[in-house]
């Protein structure tokens, strides 16, 4: 007889359930969310414990390596598969969720989620907090712009460097509004300073990464896109084909087919990391609109844009860009956008781009 375990993990407590290969329940309990406590609960079944499943979540990057280090056959389950499998449950509790996960791993009807390396998660944390600071900074700036509209002040065409001076000049004759705006401008300045620190960390890491520098040889790909792609993939060997990366980032179209009369090719699935998808879309847009050199990928995207919708063409270029970047990583190859371009011109263009985007770290 073989046993299968299910873990429903929360911040403080973890529900544990063990079933055998026929389905009957042998253990239902709750322990502290700690690898040692979970191991203690499962130890009586360990000689014949075939698999222990837990749903992917915020604690998975910490808990999964801890469980495997203790010798447990842990499997991290994709959230969408778990949700679909347990959607028929009448009552949802931690105990029933653990039971459902145990049955999922017993039937092997799941797809394992990939657990990235610790360094990868640290880099992703850096990108996330950098993005959060930038959004808060822009929120405050837009709040100031919107608030001053009530007094007929429209800050159109004001650059970021001239913003504070323009706001102070606009409210100079109103003591109350002047004090209010000073507080908002101070908060804006603090956020921008801390954002610049995190952005400098991103640039510093990218400048030291040979892989990220190779990615930046692609027109439109900057430090953030290069680092985001590297941390989103982590291990290129987990994709059998490079074109699978496009589906992983949700850049391939959905399909709904039933019988002989229904076969609908829909819009892109938008599965996976939305920030990586957004970064690839922005990089593709820069390639199509701002890059002035010759490039096969740009020429292909421009042809699609002329035939139909430019946004769809940008999505197609983003999809192709993801495939190309994975192939470069897997094969250790360099990007060649146009074989007729001289190597001196390519090197000069790369040097200019690095000076602009990497600054002192170039």
Coordinates of C-alpha atoms in Angstrom, one line a residue:
X1 CA 0.0 0.0 0.0
X2 CA 1.3 3.5 -0.9
X3 CA 0.3 6.8 0.7
X4 CA -0.3 10.2 -0.7
X5 CA -0.3 13.5 1.4
X6 CA -2.0 16.8 0.9
X7 CA -1.1 20.1 2.6
X8 CA -3.3 23.1 2.8
X9 CA -0.8 25.8 3.8
X10 CA -1.7 29.1 5.6
X11 CA 0.4 31.6 7.5
X12 CA 0.1 29.9 10.9
X13 CA -1.4 26.5 10.5
X14 CA -1.2 23.8 7.8
X15 CA -3.9 21.2 7.4
X16 CA -2.4 17.7 6.7
X17 CA -4.3 14.8 5.1
X18 CA -2.9 11.4 4.1
X19 CA -4.8 8.9 1.9
X20 CA -3.8 5.5 0.5
X21 CA -3.7 4.4 -3.1
X22 CA -7.4 3.3 -2.9
X23 CA -8.7 6.5 -1.5
X24 CA -9.5 6.0 2.2
X25 CA -8.2 8.6 4.7
X26 CA -5.5 7.6 7.2
X27 CA -4.7 10.9 8.7
X28 CA -6.3 14.3 9.1
X29 CA -4.7 16.8 11.4
X30 CA -3.5 20.4 11.6
X31 CA 0.1 21.4 12.5
X32 CA 2.1 24.6 12.6
X33 CA 3.4 25.9 9.3
X34 CA 6.9 24.6 9.7
X35 CA 8.7 22.0 7.8
X36 CA 9.8 20.2 10.9
X37 CA 6.2 20.0 12.3
X38 CA 4.9 18.7 8.9
X39 CA 7.7 16.1 8.8
X40 CA 6.8 14.9 12.3
X41 CA 3.1 14.4 11.3
X42 CA 4.0 12.5 8.1
X43 CA 6.9 10.4 9.6
X44 CA 4.8 7.3 10.3
X45 CA 3.9 7.1 6.6
X46 CA 7.4 8.0 5.2
X47 CA 8.6 4.6 4.1
X48 CA 5.6 4.3 1.7
X49 CA 4.8 7.9 1.3
X50 CA 5.0 8.4 -2.5
X51 CA 4.1 12.1 -2.9
X52 CA 3.1 15.1 -0.8
X53 CA 1.4 17.9 -2.6
X54 CA 0.9 21.5 -1.7
X55 CA -0.6 24.4 -3.7
X56 CA 1.6 27.1 -5.1
X57 CA 1.5 30.2 -3.0
X58 CA 3.4 33.0 -1.3
X59 CA 5.1 30.6 1.1
X60 CA 6.1 28.0 -1.5
X61 CA 9.6 29.4 -2.3
X62 CA 10.5 28.9 1.4
X63 CA 8.5 25.8 2.3
X64 CA 9.1 23.6 -0.7
X65 CA 12.9 23.5 -0.4
X66 CA 12.6 22.9 3.3
X67 CA 10.4 19.9 2.8
X68 CA 12.6 18.4 0.1
X69 CA 15.7 18.9 2.3
X70 CA 14.0 16.8 5.0
X71 CA 13.5 14.0 2.5
X72 CA 9.8 14.4 1.8
X73 CA 8.7 13.8 -1.8
X74 CA 7.1 17.2 -2.1
X75 CA 5.3 18.4 -5.2
X76 CA 4.2 22.0 -5.7
X77 CA 0.8 22.1 -7.6
X78 CA -0.2 24.8 -10.1
X79 CA -3.0 26.9 -8.6
X80 CA -5.3 26.8 -11.6
X81 CA -5.3 23.0 -11.7
X82 CA -6.0 22.8 -8.0
X83 CA -8.8 25.3 -8.2
X84 CA -10.4 23.5 -11.2
X85 CA -10.2 20.1 -9.5
X86 CA -11.7 21.2 -6.2
X87 CA -14.4 23.6 -7.6
X88 CA -17.1 20.9 -7.2
X89 CA -16.6 20.8 -3.4
X90 CA -19.8 21.7 -1.5
X91 CA -17.9 23.0 1.5
X92 CA -14.6 24.7 1.5
X93 CA -12.4 24.3 4.7
X94 CA -8.7 23.8 5.3
X95 CA -9.4 20.1 6.0
X96 CA -11.4 19.5 2.9
X97 CA -8.8 21.4 0.8
X98 CA -6.0 19.2 2.2
X99 CA -8.1 16.1 1.4
X100 CA -8.7 17.3 -2.1
X101 CA -5.0 18.0 -2.7
X102 CA -4.2 14.5 -1.4
X103 CA -6.6 13.0 -4.0
X104 CA -5.1 15.2 -6.7
X105 CA -1.6 13.9 -6.1
X106 CA -3.0 10.3 -5.7
X107 CA -4.5 10.5 -9.2
X108 CA -1.5 12.4 -10.7
X109 CA -4.0 14.8 -12.3
X110 CA -1.9 17.9 -11.8
X111 CA 0.9 19.9 -13.2
X112 CA 3.9 20.7 -11.0
X113 CA 4.8 24.4 -10.5
X114 CA 8.5 25.2 -11.0
X115 CA 10.2 26.5 -7.8
X116 CA 12.9 29.0 -8.8
X117 CA 16.2 29.5 -7.1
X118 CA 16.6 31.8 -4.1
X119 CA 18.7 34.3 -6.1
X120 CA 16.0 34.5 -8.7
X121 CA 13.3 35.3 -6.1
X122 CA 15.6 38.0 -4.6
X123 CA 16.0 39.6 -8.0
X124 CA 12.2 39.4 -8.6
X125 CA 11.7 41.1 -5.2
X126 CA 14.0 43.9 -6.3
X127 CA 12.0 44.4 -9.6
X128 CA 8.7 44.2 -7.7
X129 CA 9.6 46.9 -5.1
X130 CA 11.2 49.1 -7.8
X131 CA 7.9 48.9 -9.7
X132 CA 5.9 49.6 -6.5
X133 CA 7.9 52.7 -5.7
X134 CA 7.5 54.0 -9.3
X135 CA 3.8 53.5 -9.2
X136 CA 3.4 55.3 -5.8
X137 CA 5.6 58.2 -7.2
X138 CA 3.4 58.5 -10.3
X139 CA 0.2 58.3 -8.1
X140 CA 1.4 61.3 -6.0
X141 CA 2.4 63.3 -9.1
X142 CA -0.9 62.6 -10.8
X143 CA -2.8 63.5 -7.6
X144 CA -1.0 66.9 -7.5
X145 CA -1.9 67.5 -11.2
X146 CA -5.5 66.6 -10.6
X147 CA -5.9 68.7 -7.4
X148 CA -4.6 71.9 -9.0
X149 CA -7.1 71.6 -11.9
X150 CA -9.8 72.8 -9.4
X151 CA -8.0 76.2 -9.4
X152 CA -7.5 76.3 -13.1
X153 CA -3.9 75.2 -13.0
X154 CA -3.0 72.8 -15.8
X155 CA 0.5 71.5 -15.7
X156 CA 0.7 70.4 -19.3
X157 CA 4.1 69.9 -20.9
X158 CA 6.0 70.1 -17.6
X159 CA 9.0 67.9 -17.4
X160 CA 9.9 65.8 -14.3
X161 CA 12.7 68.1 -13.4
X162 CA 10.6 71.3 -13.7
X163 CA 7.6 69.8 -12.0
X164 CA 8.3 71.0 -8.4
X165 CA 9.1 74.5 -9.6
X166 CA 6.0 74.7 -11.6
X167 CA 3.8 73.6 -8.7
X168 CA 5.3 76.0 -6.3
X169 CA 4.9 78.9 -8.7
X170 CA 1.2 78.0 -9.3
X171 CA 0.3 78.0 -5.5
X172 CA 2.7 80.8 -4.4
X173 CA -0.2 83.2 -3.5
X174 CA -2.3 80.6 -1.6
X175 CA -0.8 79.9 1.9
X176 CA -3.0 76.9 2.6
X177 CA -2.6 75.2 -0.7
X178 CA 1.1 76.0 -0.7
X179 CA 1.6 74.1 2.6
X180 CA -0.4 71.2 1.3
X181 CA 1.5 71.0 -1.9
X182 CA 4.8 71.2 -0.1
X183 CA 3.9 68.1 1.9
X184 CA 3.0 66.3 -1.3
X185 CA 6.1 67.4 -3.1
X186 CA 8.3 66.2 -0.2
X187 CA 6.7 62.8 -0.3
X188 CA 7.2 62.7 -4.1
X189 CA 10.9 63.6 -3.7
X190 CA 11.5 60.9 -1.1
X191 CA 9.8 58.3 -3.3
X192 CA 11.8 59.3 -6.3
X193 CA 15.1 59.1 -4.4
X194 CA 14.4 55.6 -3.1
X195 CA 13.2 54.5 -6.5
X196 CA 16.5 55.7 -8.1
X197 CA 18.4 53.6 -5.5
X198 CA 16.5 50.4 -6.5
X199 CA 16.8 51.2 -10.2
X200 CA 20.5 51.6 -9.7
X201 CA 20.7 48.2 -8.1
X202 CA 18.9 46.7 -11.2
X203 CA 21.3 48.5 -13.6
X204 CA 24.3 47.3 -11.5
X205 CA 23.2 43.7 -11.6
X206 CA 22.4 43.8 -15.3
X207 CA 25.8 45.3 -16.1
X208 CA 27.5 42.4 -14.4
X209 CA 25.4 39.8 -16.1
X210 CA 26.7 38.5 -19.5
X211 CA 23.3 37.0 -20.3
X212 CA 21.4 40.3 -19.7
X213 CA 23.9 42.2 -21.8
X214 CA 23.3 39.7 -24.6
X215 CA 19.6 40.3 -24.3
X216 CA 20.1 44.0 -24.5
X217 CA 21.5 43.6 -28.0
X218 CA 17.9 43.2 -29.1
X219 CA 16.4 46.5 -30.1
X220 CA 13.9 47.6 -27.5
X221 CA 15.2 45.4 -24.7
X222 CA 16.5 47.4 -21.7
X223 CA 17.9 46.4 -18.3
X224 CA 14.4 45.9 -16.7
X225 CA 13.2 43.7 -19.6
X226 CA 16.4 41.7 -19.6
X227 CA 16.4 41.1 -15.9
X228 CA 12.7 40.4 -15.8
X229 CA 13.0 37.7 -18.5
X230 CA 16.0 36.1 -16.8
X231 CA 14.2 35.9 -13.4
X232 CA 10.9 34.7 -15.0
X233 CA 12.6 31.8 -16.7
X234 CA 15.4 31.0 -14.2
X235 CA 16.2 27.7 -15.9
X236 CA 15.9 27.5 -19.7
X237 CA 16.1 23.7 -19.8
X238 CA 12.6 23.4 -18.3
X239 CA 11.1 24.4 -21.6
X240 CA 11.5 21.7 -24.3
X241 CA 10.8 24.1 -27.1
X242 CA 11.5 27.9 -27.2
X243 CA 8.0 28.6 -28.6
X244 CA 6.6 27.2 -25.3
X245 CA 7.9 30.3 -23.6
X246 CA 5.4 32.5 -25.5
X247 CA 2.5 30.3 -24.1
X248 CA 4.0 30.5 -20.6
X249 CA 3.8 34.3 -20.7
X250 CA 0.3 34.2 -22.1
X251 CA 1.2 35.6 -25.5
X252 CA -0.5 32.9 -27.5
X253 CA -4.2 32.8 -28.5
X254 CA -6.9 30.8 -26.8
X255 CA -8.7 28.1 -28.6
X256 CA -12.3 26.8 -28.1
X257 CA -13.1 23.8 -30.2
X258 CA -16.1 21.5 -29.9
X259 CA -17.3 19.0 -32.5
X260 CA -17.2 20.0 -36.1
X261 CA -19.1 23.3 -36.0
X262 CA -17.2 25.2 -33.3
X263 CA -13.5 26.1 -33.5
X264 CA -12.8 29.6 -32.3
X265 CA -9.3 31.1 -32.2
X266 CA -9.6 33.8 -29.6
X267 CA -7.4 36.6 -28.1
X268 CA -4.2 35.9 -26.2
X269 CA -4.6 33.9 -23.0
X270 CA -2.8 36.4 -20.7
X271 CA -1.7 33.6 -18.5
X272 CA 1.5 33.8 -16.5
X273 CA 3.4 36.8 -15.3
X274 CA 1.6 40.0 -16.3
X275 CA 4.6 42.2 -15.6
X276 CA 6.8 40.1 -17.9
X277 CA 4.2 40.3 -20.6
X278 CA 3.9 44.0 -20.2
X279 CA 7.7 44.4 -20.4
X280 CA 7.9 42.3 -23.6
X281 CA 5.0 44.3 -25.2
X282 CA 6.8 47.6 -24.4
X283 CA 10.1 46.3 -25.8
X284 CA 8.3 45.2 -29.0
X285 CA 6.6 48.7 -29.2
X286 CA 10.0 50.4 -28.9
X287 CA 11.5 48.2 -31.6
X288 CA 8.6 48.9 -34.0
X289 CA 8.4 52.7 -33.4
X290 CA 11.7 54.1 -32.1
X291 CA 14.4 51.8 -33.5
X292 CA 15.6 53.2 -36.8
X293 CA 18.1 50.5 -37.9
X294 CA 17.5 47.4 -40.0
X295 CA 16.2 44.3 -38.2
X296 CA 14.4 41.2 -39.5
X297 CA 12.1 41.1 -36.5
X298 CA 11.1 44.7 -36.9
X299 CA 10.5 44.3 -40.7
X300 CA 8.3 41.3 -40.0
X301 CA 6.3 43.2 -37.3
X302 CA 6.0 46.3 -39.6
X303 CA 4.6 44.1 -42.4
X304 CA 2.0 42.7 -40.0
X305 CA 1.1 46.2 -38.8
X306 CA 0.5 47.4 -42.4
X307 CA -1.8 44.4 -43.1
X308 CA -3.9 44.9 -39.9
X309 CA -3.8 46.1 -36.4
X310 CA -0.6 47.6 -35.0
X311 CA -1.4 46.4 -31.4
X312 CA -1.8 42.9 -32.7
X313 CA 1.5 43.2 -34.6
X314 CA 3.2 44.4 -31.4
X315 CA 1.9 41.4 -29.5
X316 CA 3.2 39.1 -32.3
X317 CA 6.6 40.8 -32.1
X318 CA 6.6 40.4 -28.3
X319 CA 5.8 36.7 -28.7
X320 CA 8.6 36.2 -31.2
X321 CA 11.0 38.2 -29.0
X322 CA 10.3 35.9 -26.1
X323 CA 11.1 32.9 -28.3
X324 CA 14.3 34.5 -29.6
X325 CA 15.5 35.4 -26.1
X326 CA 15.0 31.8 -24.8
X327 CA 16.8 30.4 -27.8
X328 CA 19.7 32.8 -27.2
X329 CA 19.9 31.7 -23.6
X330 CA 19.6 28.0 -24.4
X331 CA 22.2 28.0 -27.2
X332 CA 24.5 30.7 -25.9
X333 CA 24.0 32.6 -29.1
X334 CA 24.2 36.3 -29.8
X335 CA 21.4 38.3 -31.5
X336 CA 21.9 39.2 -35.1
X337 CA 19.1 41.4 -36.3
X338 CA 20.5 42.0 -39.8
X339 CA 23.2 39.9 -41.3
X340 CA 24.2 42.7 -43.7
X341 CA 25.0 45.2 -40.9
X342 CA 28.8 45.6 -40.3
X343 CA 30.1 44.4 -36.9
X344 CA 31.6 47.8 -36.3
X345 CA 28.1 49.5 -36.6
X346 CA 26.6 46.9 -34.4
X347 CA 29.3 47.4 -31.7
X348 CA 28.9 51.2 -31.9
X349 CA 25.1 51.0 -31.6
X350 CA 25.5 48.7 -28.6
X351 CA 28.0 51.0 -26.9
X352 CA 25.7 54.0 -27.3
X353 CA 22.7 52.0 -25.9
X354 CA 24.8 50.8 -22.9
X355 CA 26.0 54.3 -22.1
X356 CA 22.4 55.5 -22.2
X357 CA 20.8 52.7 -20.2
X358 CA 23.6 51.5 -17.9
X359 CA 25.3 54.9 -17.3
X360 CA 28.4 54.6 -15.2
X361 CA 28.0 50.8 -15.0
X362 CA 28.5 50.4 -18.8

